[in-house]
Coordinates of C-alpha atoms in Angstrom, one line a residue:
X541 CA 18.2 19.0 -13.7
X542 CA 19.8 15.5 -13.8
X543 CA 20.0 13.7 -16.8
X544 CA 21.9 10.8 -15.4
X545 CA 18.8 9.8 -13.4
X546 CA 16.3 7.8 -14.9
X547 CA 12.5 7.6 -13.5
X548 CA 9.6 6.5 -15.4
X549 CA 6.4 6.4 -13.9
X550 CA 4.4 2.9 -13.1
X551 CA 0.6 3.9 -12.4
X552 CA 0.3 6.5 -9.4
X553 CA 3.8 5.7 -8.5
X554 CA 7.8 6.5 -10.3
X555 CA 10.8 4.0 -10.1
X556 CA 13.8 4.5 -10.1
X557 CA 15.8 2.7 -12.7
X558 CA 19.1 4.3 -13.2
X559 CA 21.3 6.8 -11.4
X560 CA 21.0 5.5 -7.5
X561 CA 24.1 6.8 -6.5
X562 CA 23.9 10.2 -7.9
X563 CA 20.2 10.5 -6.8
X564 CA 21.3 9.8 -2.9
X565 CA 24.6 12.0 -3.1
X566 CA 22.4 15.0 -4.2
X567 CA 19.8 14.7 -1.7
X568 CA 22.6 14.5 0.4
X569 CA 24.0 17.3 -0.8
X570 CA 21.2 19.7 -1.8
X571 CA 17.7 18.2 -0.1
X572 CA 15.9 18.1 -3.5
X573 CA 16.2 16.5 -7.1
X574 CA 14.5 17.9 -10.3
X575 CA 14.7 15.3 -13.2
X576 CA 13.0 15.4 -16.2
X577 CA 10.3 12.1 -16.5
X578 CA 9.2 11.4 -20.2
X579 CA 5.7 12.4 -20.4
X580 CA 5.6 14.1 -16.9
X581 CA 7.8 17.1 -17.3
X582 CA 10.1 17.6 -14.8
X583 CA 9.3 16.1 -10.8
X584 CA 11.0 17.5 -7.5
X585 CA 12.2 14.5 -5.6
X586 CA 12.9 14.7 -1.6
X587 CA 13.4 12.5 1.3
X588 CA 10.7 12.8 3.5
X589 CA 10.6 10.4 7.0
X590 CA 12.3 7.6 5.1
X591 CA 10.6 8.0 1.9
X592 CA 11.5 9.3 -1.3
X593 CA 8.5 11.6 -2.7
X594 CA 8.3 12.9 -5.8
X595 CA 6.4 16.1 -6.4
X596 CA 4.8 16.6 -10.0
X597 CA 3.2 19.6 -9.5
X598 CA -0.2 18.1 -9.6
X599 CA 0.2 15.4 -7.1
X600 CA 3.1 13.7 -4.2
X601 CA 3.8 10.3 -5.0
X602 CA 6.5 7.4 -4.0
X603 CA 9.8 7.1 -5.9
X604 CA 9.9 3.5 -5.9
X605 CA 13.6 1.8 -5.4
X606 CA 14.9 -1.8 -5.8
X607 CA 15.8 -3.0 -1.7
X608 CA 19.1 -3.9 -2.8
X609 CA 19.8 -0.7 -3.7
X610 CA 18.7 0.8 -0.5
X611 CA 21.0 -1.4 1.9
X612 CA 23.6 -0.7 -0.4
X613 CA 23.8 2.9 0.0
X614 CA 22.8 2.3 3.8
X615 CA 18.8 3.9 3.5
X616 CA 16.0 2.5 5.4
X617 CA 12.6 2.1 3.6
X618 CA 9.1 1.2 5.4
X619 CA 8.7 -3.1 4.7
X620 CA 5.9 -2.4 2.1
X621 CA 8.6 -1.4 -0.5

């Protein structure tokens, strides 16, 4: 689990609010993230077709990033984020 990776969760959907960087390497790196959400437990995040999904066990729902931070570490999102 990864501490240095902040989500918090904004209706049906997460964001992502700290922790970009080590959240992309490790996808990278390993396919899936488990980090701990307060409130939630801990969520399986993957990349799936240009999405990031997070997987709470009860439900799949969108990790939701800022756009800056996606052309910065060279990602492509769908226009609706």
């Amino acid at each position: 689990m990864h501490a240095d990776i902040w989500i918090v969760r904004n209706g049906s959907d997460y964001l992502l609010l700290h922790g970009h960087l080590r959240l992309h390497s490790t996808l990278n790196a390993a396919g899936a993230v488990f980090v701990e959400v307060a409130h939630e437990g801990v969520v399986k995040i993957t990349r799936v077709s240009g999405y990031l999904q997070v997987d709470s066990g009860n439900a799949l729902s969108l990790l939701c990033v800022q756009r800056a931070t996606v052309k910065a570490l060279g990602e492509t999102l769908p226009d609706a984020w």
